[in-house]
mmCIF file of C-alpha atoms in Angstrom:
data_model
loop_
_atom_site.group_PDB
_atom_site.id
_atom_site.type_symbol
_atom_site.label_atom_id
_atom_site.label_comp_id
_atom_site.label_asym_id
_atom_site.label_seq_id
_atom_site.Cartn_x
_atom_site.Cartn_y
_atom_site.Cartn_z
ATOM 1 C CA LEU A 174 2.525 -16.326 -21.048
ATOM 2 C CA LEU A 175 4.712 -14.238 -18.502
ATOM 3 C CA ALA A 176 3.780 -11.110 -20.463
ATOM 4 C CA LEU A 177 -0.064 -11.933 -20.498
ATOM 5 C CA LEU A 178 0.314 -12.491 -16.601
ATOM 6 C CA TYR A 179 2.240 -9.420 -15.754
ATOM 7 C CA SER A 180 -0.061 -7.329 -18.108
ATOM 8 C CA PHE A 181 -3.584 -8.787 -16.711
ATOM 9 C CA CYS A 182 -2.316 -8.208 -13.004
ATOM 10 C CA ASN A 183 -1.219 -4.867 -13.578
ATOM 11 C CA ALA A 184 -4.464 -3.898 -15.469
ATOM 12 C CA PHE A 185 -6.661 -5.586 -12.801
ATOM 13 C CA TYR A 186 -4.536 -3.326 -10.202
ATOM 14 C CA VAL A 187 -5.203 -0.272 -12.247
ATOM 15 C CA VAL A 188 -8.925 -0.557 -12.683
ATOM 16 C CA VAL A 189 -9.856 -1.628 -8.972
ATOM 17 C CA SER A 190 -7.213 0.769 -7.138
ATOM 18 C CA SER A 191 -8.168 3.905 -9.297
ATOM 19 C CA PRO A 192 -11.877 4.360 -7.776
ATOM 20 C CA LEU A 193 -10.047 4.962 -4.425
ATOM 21 C CA LEU A 194 -8.498 8.281 -5.881
ATOM 22 C CA GLY A 195 -12.042 9.106 -6.971
ATOM 23 C CA LEU A 196 -13.781 8.491 -3.664
ATOM 24 C CA GLN A 197 -10.488 10.181 -2.246
ATOM 25 C CA LEU A 198 -9.779 7.424 -0.006
ATOM 26 C CA PHE A 199 -6.052 8.382 -0.228
ATOM 27 C CA ARG A 200 -4.898 6.267 2.901
ATOM 28 C CA ASP A 201 -6.330 2.933 1.531
ATOM 29 C CA ARG A 202 -4.553 3.632 -2.208
ATOM 30 C CA GLY A 203 -1.310 4.412 -0.377
ATOM 31 C CA ILE A 204 -1.342 1.090 1.446
ATOM 32 C CA SER A 205 -2.131 -0.717 -1.794
ATOM 33 C CA GLU A 206 0.921 0.991 -3.220
ATOM 34 C CA ALA A 207 2.992 -0.035 -0.074
ATOM 35 C CA VAL A 208 1.666 -3.398 -0.507
ATOM 36 C CA TYR A 209 2.486 -3.601 -4.046
ATOM 37 C CA GLY A 210 5.971 -1.551 -3.391
ATOM 38 C CA PHE A 211 6.918 -3.816 -0.559
ATOM 39 C CA LEU A 212 5.898 -7.173 -1.512
ATOM 40 C CA THR A 213 7.844 -7.148 -4.907
ATOM 41 C CA PRO A 214 11.430 -7.374 -3.041
ATOM 42 C CA LEU A 215 10.249 -9.667 -0.466
ATOM 43 C CA ILE A 216 9.160 -12.252 -2.968
ATOM 44 C CA LEU A 217 12.136 -11.756 -4.992
ATOM 45 C CA LEU A 218 14.416 -12.222 -1.800
ATOM 46 C CA GLY A 219 12.624 -15.345 -0.908
ATOM 47 C CA LEU A 220 13.056 -16.667 -4.240
ATOM 48 C CA ALA A 221 16.790 -15.728 -4.311
ATOM 49 C CA ALA A 222 17.139 -17.500 -0.734
ATOM 50 C CA ARG A 223 16.142 -20.925 -3.167
ATOM 51 C CA GLY A 224 18.272 -20.303 -5.477
ATOM 52 C CA GLY A 225 19.523 -17.853 -8.266
ATOM 53 C CA VAL A 226 16.908 -15.001 -9.585
ATOM 54 C CA THR A 227 16.252 -14.842 -13.240
ATOM 55 C CA HIS A 228 13.982 -12.142 -15.403
ATOM 56 C CA ARG A 229 11.119 -14.691 -15.069
ATOM 57 C CA HIS A 230 11.160 -14.436 -11.099
ATOM 58 C CA MET A 231 11.398 -10.727 -11.300
ATOM 59 C CA ILE A 232 8.112 -10.635 -13.689
ATOM 60 C CA LEU A 233 6.294 -13.325 -11.197
ATOM 61 C CA ALA A 234 7.126 -11.250 -8.392
ATOM 62 C CA LEU A 235 5.743 -8.066 -9.728
ATOM 63 C CA ALA A 236 2.526 -10.050 -10.876
ATOM 64 C CA ALA A 237 1.958 -11.374 -7.497
ATOM 65 C CA SER A 238 2.410 -7.936 -5.674
ATOM 66 C CA PHE A 239 0.039 -6.459 -8.262
ATOM 67 C CA ALA A 240 -2.642 -9.309 -7.502
ATOM 68 C CA LEU A 241 -2.257 -8.918 -3.478
ATOM 69 C CA ALA A 242 -2.305 -5.058 -3.555
ATOM 70 C CA SER A 243 -5.318 -5.540 -6.105
ATOM 71 C CA LEU A 244 -7.236 -7.825 -3.398
ATOM 72 C CA HIS A 245 -6.839 -5.017 -0.556
ATOM 73 C CA SER A 246 -7.979 -2.360 -3.143
ATOM 74 C CA VAL A 247 -11.084 -4.874 -4.000
ATOM 75 C CA TRP A 248 -11.587 -5.288 -0.184
ATOM 76 C CA LYS A 249 -11.556 -1.521 0.491
ATOM 77 C CA LEU A 250 -14.228 -1.013 -2.386
ATOM 78 C CA LYS A 251 -16.519 -3.949 -1.094
ATOM 79 C CA ALA A 252 -19.047 -1.380 0.317
ATOM 80 C CA TYR A 253 -19.439 0.487 -3.098
ATOM 81 C CA LEU A 254 -19.458 -2.540 -5.452
ATOM 82 C CA ARG A 255 -23.139 -3.461 -6.744
ATOM 83 C CA PRO A 256 -23.599 -5.620 -9.998
ATOM 84 C CA ALA A 257 -25.139 -3.726 -12.656
ATOM 85 C CA PHE A 258 -25.949 -3.614 -16.335
ATOM 86 C CA ALA A 259 -27.107 -0.591 -18.311
ATOM 87 C CA LEU A 260 -26.365 -0.610 -22.184
ATOM 88 C CA GLU A 261 -26.353 3.288 -21.790
ATOM 89 C CA SER A 262 -23.043 2.789 -19.635
ATOM 90 C CA PHE A 263 -21.078 1.209 -22.694
ATOM 91 C CA LYS A 264 -20.408 4.162 -24.406
ATOM 92 C CA PRO A 265 -18.570 6.304 -21.915
ATOM 93 C CA VAL A 266 -16.950 3.636 -20.621
ATOM 94 C CA ALA A 267 -15.396 2.794 -23.885
ATOM 95 C CA GLN A 268 -14.565 6.118 -24.692
ATOM 96 C CA TYR A 269 -12.467 6.465 -21.650
ATOM 97 C CA ALA A 270 -11.038 3.249 -21.703
ATOM 98 C CA PHE A 271 -9.704 3.979 -25.369
ATOM 99 C CA VAL A 272 -8.364 7.181 -24.084
ATOM 100 C CA ALA A 273 -6.769 5.595 -21.413
ATOM 101 C CA ALA A 274 -5.251 3.108 -23.643
ATOM 102 C CA LEU A 275 -3.836 5.548 -25.887
ATOM 103 C CA ASN A 276 -2.288 7.407 -22.814
ATOM 104 C CA LEU A 277 -0.468 4.277 -21.899
ATOM 105 C CA LEU A 278 0.642 3.497 -25.547
ATOM 106 C CA THR A 279 2.295 7.041 -25.201
ATOM 107 C CA LEU A 280 4.327 6.221 -22.256
ATOM 108 C CA ALA A 281 5.629 3.164 -23.996
ATOM 109 C CA CYS A 282 6.438 5.315 -27.047
ATOM 110 C CA VAL A 283 8.699 7.411 -24.488
ATOM 111 C CA LEU A 284 10.248 4.488 -22.596
ATOM 112 C CA ALA A 285 10.941 2.156 -25.747
ATOM 113 C CA PRO A 286 12.018 3.636 -28.919
ATOM 114 C CA ALA A 287 15.513 4.435 -27.707
ATOM 115 C CA ARG A 288 16.286 1.264 -26.696
ATOM 116 C CA LEU A 289 15.081 -0.623 -29.176
ATOM 117 C CA ILE A 290 16.507 1.547 -32.170
ATOM 118 C CA LEU A 291 20.028 1.689 -30.027
ATOM 119 C CA ASN A 292 19.813 -1.908 -30.243
ATOM 120 C CA ARG A 293 19.213 -2.331 -33.800
ATOM 121 C CA HIS A 294 22.178 0.201 -34.873
ATOM 122 C CA TYR A 295 24.606 -0.400 -31.896
ATOM 123 C CA THR A 296 25.163 -2.569 -29.464
ATOM 124 C CA PRO A 297 23.399 -4.011 -26.284
ATOM 125 C CA HIS A 298 26.572 -1.578 -24.532
ATOM 126 C CA GLU A 299 24.562 1.703 -25.966
ATOM 127 C CA VAL A 300 21.524 0.521 -24.397
ATOM 128 C CA GLY A 301 22.680 -0.331 -21.097
ATOM 129 C CA VAL A 302 24.644 3.022 -20.756
ATOM 130 C CA PHE A 303 21.370 5.077 -22.181
ATOM 131 C CA SER A 304 19.136 2.934 -19.828
ATOM 132 C CA ALA A 305 21.559 4.042 -16.862
ATOM 133 C CA TYR A 306 21.328 7.849 -17.586
ATOM 134 C CA PHE A 307 17.320 7.740 -18.327
ATOM 135 C CA THR A 308 16.881 5.730 -14.913
ATOM 136 C CA ALA A 309 18.778 8.256 -12.983
ATOM 137 C CA THR A 310 16.706 11.366 -14.982
ATOM 138 C CA ALA A 311 13.881 10.528 -16.961
ATOM 139 C CA GLN A 312 12.696 7.604 -14.331
ATOM 140 C CA ILE A 313 12.990 9.440 -11.420
ATOM 141 C CA SER A 314 10.647 12.246 -12.889
ATOM 142 C CA LEU A 315 8.045 9.657 -14.167
ATOM 143 C CA SER A 316 7.895 8.062 -10.374
ATOM 144 C CA LEU A 317 7.544 11.467 -9.123
ATOM 145 C CA LEU A 318 5.014 12.383 -11.446
ATOM 146 C CA TYR A 319 3.004 8.956 -11.050
ATOM 147 C CA MET A 320 2.756 10.100 -7.019
ATOM 148 C CA LEU A 321 1.504 13.604 -8.277
ATOM 149 C CA THR A 322 -1.122 12.192 -10.035
ATOM 150 C CA ALA A 323 -2.837 10.539 -7.044
ATOM 151 C CA VAL A 324 -3.380 13.925 -5.511
ATOM 152 C CA LEU A 325 -3.551 16.116 -8.777
ATOM 153 C CA ILE A 326 -6.506 14.695 -10.238
ATOM 154 C CA PRO A 327 -8.938 14.570 -7.418
ATOM 155 C CA VAL A 328 -7.921 17.915 -5.790
ATOM 156 C CA ALA A 329 -8.645 19.392 -9.658
ATOM 157 C CA SER A 330 -11.899 17.606 -10.315
ATOM 158 C CA ASP A 331 -14.066 20.327 -9.583
ATOM 159 C CA PRO A 332 -14.051 24.142 -10.764
ATOM 160 C CA GLU A 333 -12.709 25.468 -7.866
ATOM 161 C CA GLY A 334 -10.058 22.761 -7.745
ATOM 162 C CA GLN A 335 -9.137 23.186 -11.501
ATOM 163 C CA ALA A 336 -9.023 27.124 -10.599
ATOM 164 C CA GLN A 337 -6.247 26.796 -8.019
ATOM 165 C CA ALA A 338 -4.218 24.069 -9.771
ATOM 166 C CA TRP A 339 -3.917 26.189 -12.692
ATOM 167 C CA SER A 340 -3.048 29.497 -10.406
ATOM 168 C CA VAL A 341 -0.411 27.752 -8.898
ATOM 169 C CA PHE A 342 0.906 25.797 -11.863
ATOM 170 C CA ARG A 343 1.524 29.409 -13.462
ATOM 171 C CA ARG A 344 3.498 30.606 -10.801
ATOM 172 C CA VAL A 345 5.612 27.639 -10.397
ATOM 173 C CA ARG A 346 6.004 26.002 -13.446
ATOM 174 C CA VAL A 347 9.363 27.912 -14.438
ATOM 175 C CA PRO A 348 11.205 27.659 -11.075
ATOM 176 C CA LEU A 349 9.733 24.001 -10.803
ATOM 177 C CA THR A 350 11.250 23.133 -14.050
ATOM 178 C CA ALA A 351 14.773 24.648 -13.577
ATOM 179 C CA ALA A 352 14.835 22.877 -10.072
ATOM 180 C CA ALA A 353 14.231 19.732 -11.469
ATOM 181 C CA TRP A 354 16.832 20.415 -14.092
ATOM 182 C CA VAL A 355 19.525 21.142 -11.686
ATOM 183 C CA GLY A 356 18.485 18.516 -9.401
ATOM 184 C CA LEU A 357 18.130 15.617 -11.687
ATOM 185 C CA THR A 358 21.571 16.542 -13.258
ATOM 186 C CA LEU A 359 23.093 16.319 -10.302
ATOM 187 C CA ALA A 360 21.076 13.064 -9.312
ATOM 188 C CA ALA A 361 22.305 11.474 -12.833
ATOM 189 C CA CYS A 362 25.794 12.688 -11.966
ATOM 190 C CA GLY A 363 25.770 11.107 -8.580
ATOM 191 C CA ALA A 364 24.300 7.903 -9.367
ATOM 192 C CA LEU A 365 26.953 7.418 -12.043
ATOM 193 C CA PHE A 366 29.796 8.062 -9.534
ATOM 194 C CA LEU A 367 28.728 5.887 -7.077
ATOM 195 C CA PHE A 368 27.194 3.123 -8.347
ATOM 196 C CA GLY A 369 28.214 3.085 -12.247
ATOM 197 C CA LYS A 370 31.808 3.767 -12.193
ATOM 198 C CA LYS A 371 32.225 1.203 -15.430
ATOM 199 C CA TYR A 372 29.882 3.309 -17.451
ATOM 200 C CA GLU A 373 30.916 6.242 -19.595
ATOM 201 C CA PHE A 374 30.279 9.421 -17.969
ATOM 202 C CA ARG A 375 29.224 12.112 -20.145
ATOM 203 C CA LEU A 376 28.050 15.494 -18.777
ATOM 204 C CA ASP A 377 26.034 16.082 -21.680
ATOM 205 C CA TRP A 378 24.104 13.378 -21.901
ATOM 206 C CA ALA A 379 23.317 13.746 -17.998
ATOM 207 C CA VAL A 380 22.426 17.561 -18.808
ATOM 208 C CA MET A 381 20.231 16.753 -21.670
ATOM 209 C CA LEU A 382 18.308 13.928 -20.242
ATOM 210 C CA ALA A 383 17.740 15.793 -16.934
ATOM 211 C CA ALA A 384 16.295 18.946 -19.061
ATOM 212 C CA ALA A 385 14.068 16.291 -20.958
ATOM 213 C CA ALA A 386 13.147 14.821 -17.583
ATOM 214 C CA SER A 387 12.377 18.268 -16.401
ATOM 215 C CA LEU A 388 10.130 18.736 -19.080
ATOM 216 C CA ILE A 389 8.625 15.604 -18.852
ATOM 217 C CA MET A 390 7.431 16.660 -15.324
ATOM 218 C CA THR A 391 6.151 19.839 -16.244
ATOM 219 C CA HIS A 392 4.203 18.453 -19.189
ATOM 220 C CA GLY A 393 2.839 15.567 -16.901
ATOM 221 C CA ILE A 394 1.500 18.031 -14.437
ATOM 222 C CA ALA A 395 -0.406 19.930 -16.889
ATOM 223 C CA ALA A 396 -1.716 17.121 -18.412
ATOM 224 C CA ASN A 397 -2.817 15.689 -15.029
ATOM 225 C CA ILE A 398 -4.619 19.053 -14.468
ATOM 226 C CA LEU A 399 -6.299 18.917 -17.849
ATOM 227 C CA SER A 400 -7.318 15.034 -17.490
ATOM 228 C CA ALA A 401 -9.470 16.087 -14.448
ATOM 229 C CA ARG A 402 -11.688 18.519 -16.391
ATOM 230 C CA ALA A 403 -14.035 15.585 -17.458
ATOM 231 C CA PHE A 404 -13.621 14.040 -21.028
ATOM 232 C CA ALA A 405 -13.053 16.995 -22.773
ATOM 233 C CA GLY A 406 -10.026 18.018 -20.664
ATOM 234 C CA LEU A 407 -9.041 14.291 -20.738
ATOM 235 C CA ARG A 408 -8.649 14.579 -24.504
ATOM 236 C CA VAL A 409 -6.583 17.557 -24.549
ATOM 237 C CA SER A 410 -4.363 15.947 -22.077
ATOM 238 C CA VAL A 411 -3.975 12.723 -24.077
ATOM 239 C CA ALA A 412 -3.153 14.686 -27.342
ATOM 240 C CA GLY A 413 -0.588 16.472 -25.979
ATOM 241 C CA SER A 414 0.863 13.485 -24.864
ATOM 242 C CA VAL A 415 0.495 11.621 -28.219
ATOM 243 C CA VAL A 416 2.296 14.882 -29.583
ATOM 244 C CA ALA A 417 5.554 14.197 -27.260
ATOM 245 C CA ALA A 418 5.395 10.409 -27.699
ATOM 246 C CA ALA A 419 4.963 10.634 -31.565
ATOM 247 C CA ALA A 420 7.963 13.237 -31.908
ATOM 248 C CA ASN A 421 10.145 10.987 -29.732
ATOM 249 C CA LEU A 422 9.405 7.907 -31.831
ATOM 250 C CA VAL A 423 10.111 10.357 -35.088
ATOM 251 C CA LEU A 424 13.134 11.670 -33.736
ATOM 252 C CA CYS A 425 14.654 8.561 -32.388
ATOM 253 C CA ALA A 426 14.462 7.031 -35.702
ATOM 254 C CA VAL A 427 16.045 10.056 -37.347
ATOM 255 C CA LEU A 428 18.684 10.869 -34.625
ATOM 256 C CA ILE A 429 19.780 7.790 -33.159
ATOM 257 C CA PRO A 430 21.438 6.157 -36.283
ATOM 258 C CA VAL A 431 23.347 9.381 -36.840
ATOM 259 C CA TRP A 432 24.275 10.557 -33.009
ATOM 260 C CA GLY A 433 23.712 7.352 -30.841
ATOM 261 C CA ILE A 434 22.976 8.190 -27.330
ATOM 262 C CA THR A 435 23.228 11.954 -28.022
ATOM 263 C CA GLY A 436 20.357 11.516 -30.614
ATOM 264 C CA ALA A 437 18.464 9.583 -28.365
ATOM 265 C CA ALA A 438 18.630 12.548 -25.382
ATOM 266 C CA ALA A 439 18.304 15.153 -28.071
ATOM 267 C CA ALA A 440 14.929 13.209 -29.322
ATOM 268 C CA LEU A 441 13.241 12.930 -25.896
ATOM 269 C CA LEU A 442 14.427 16.486 -24.923
ATOM 270 C CA ALA A 443 12.755 18.135 -28.520
ATOM 271 C CA ALA A 444 9.638 15.595 -27.956
ATOM 272 C CA TYR A 445 8.670 17.377 -24.964
ATOM 273 C CA VAL A 446 9.294 20.877 -26.135
ATOM 274 C CA LEU A 447 6.782 19.883 -28.752
ATOM 275 C CA GLY A 448 4.329 18.519 -26.298
ATOM 276 C CA LEU A 449 4.611 21.466 -24.110
ATOM 277 C CA ALA A 450 4.198 23.773 -27.107
ATOM 278 C CA TYR A 451 0.901 21.975 -27.908
ATOM 279 C CA TYR A 452 -0.396 22.735 -24.459
ATOM 280 C CA GLY A 453 0.738 26.349 -24.540
ATOM 281 C CA LEU A 454 -1.014 26.822 -28.035
ATOM 282 C CA PHE A 455 -4.356 25.624 -26.437
ATOM 283 C CA GLY A 456 -3.695 27.612 -23.115
ATOM 284 C CA LEU A 457 -3.225 30.849 -25.256
ATOM 285 C CA LYS A 458 -6.857 30.034 -26.631
ATOM 286 C CA GLY A 459 -8.539 29.386 -23.212
ATOM 287 C CA THR A 460 -8.501 25.645 -22.975
ATOM 288 C CA PHE A 461 -6.199 25.972 -19.844
ATOM 289 C CA ARG A 462 -8.403 28.258 -18.078
ATOM 290 C CA ALA A 463 -11.061 26.640 -15.472
ATOM 291 C CA SER A 464 -14.433 26.949 -16.319
#
C-alpha cells in the first residue's frame, strides 16, 4: 500500500508538472520542484519531533510532498485544462505513455540490479558500501541530469534549437565528460573522507564509478536532445537507454558474483560505453543531425 501510494503521487506529479515545461513556464515548474524538495525534510522533521522516524515516515513524507507540489502545478495549469474526449487522441497518448514507461524501466535497471545481486551473493555490508560510492558519483550525475532535462527538452524542441543543441554538444562532450570524471572522483573521495569514514575506501571504485557517472551525464544529454525531436527522436533516445540498461543488468549478473563491488562498477561503466556507442552509430548515419 505504501508503494502504491508513493507511486501514484510520484506519477501524478510527473503528469501535471511536465506540461509546465512544454508551456515554458519554467518559474512555475521551479516552484513546484521547490515545494517538493523543501517540504520533504520539513515533514520529516515534524514527524521526528513526535518520535522516531522509520522508512514508513520517509515514504509518507515523500508522497505528501509530491501531492502538495502537484496541487501547485494543477493550480498553475487551470487556465489550460479543459475537459475533452477524442478517440483519435488515444493512439498518440498510448505511444508516448508506453515509451515513457519503458524509459522509467531503464532507469530502474540502472539503479536496482547491482544492489539486488550484491545482496544475493554477498551481505548487506557490500550493498551499503556500493550505495555510498554510487550516491557520491552516479546519483549526483543523475540529479544534475534531471535538472538539465528541464531546460534541454523545451529548448531543443524546434529545428533551430536542435541545431544549436547538437552544435554545443559536439563541442563540449569530450571536455565535459573529462571534467565530470575528475569532479565526481573528487566528490566521491571527499564524501567518503568526511562522512563515510567507516566505509572501506578504494580509489579504484571511486574512479570507476565516477567514470560511469560522467558517461551517464553525457549519455543523458544526448538522450534528452533526441527525445525533443518528436516521437521519432524519442524512440531513438529510449532505445539508447534500453541498450545501457539491458547491458547493466546482464553484466551485473555476470560480473558481481565473481568480482563483487568491482564487478558492479565495471558493469555500469561498460553499460554506458555501449549506450553511447549505440548513439554514436546512429549519429554517423545522420540520426543526430537536426532536420
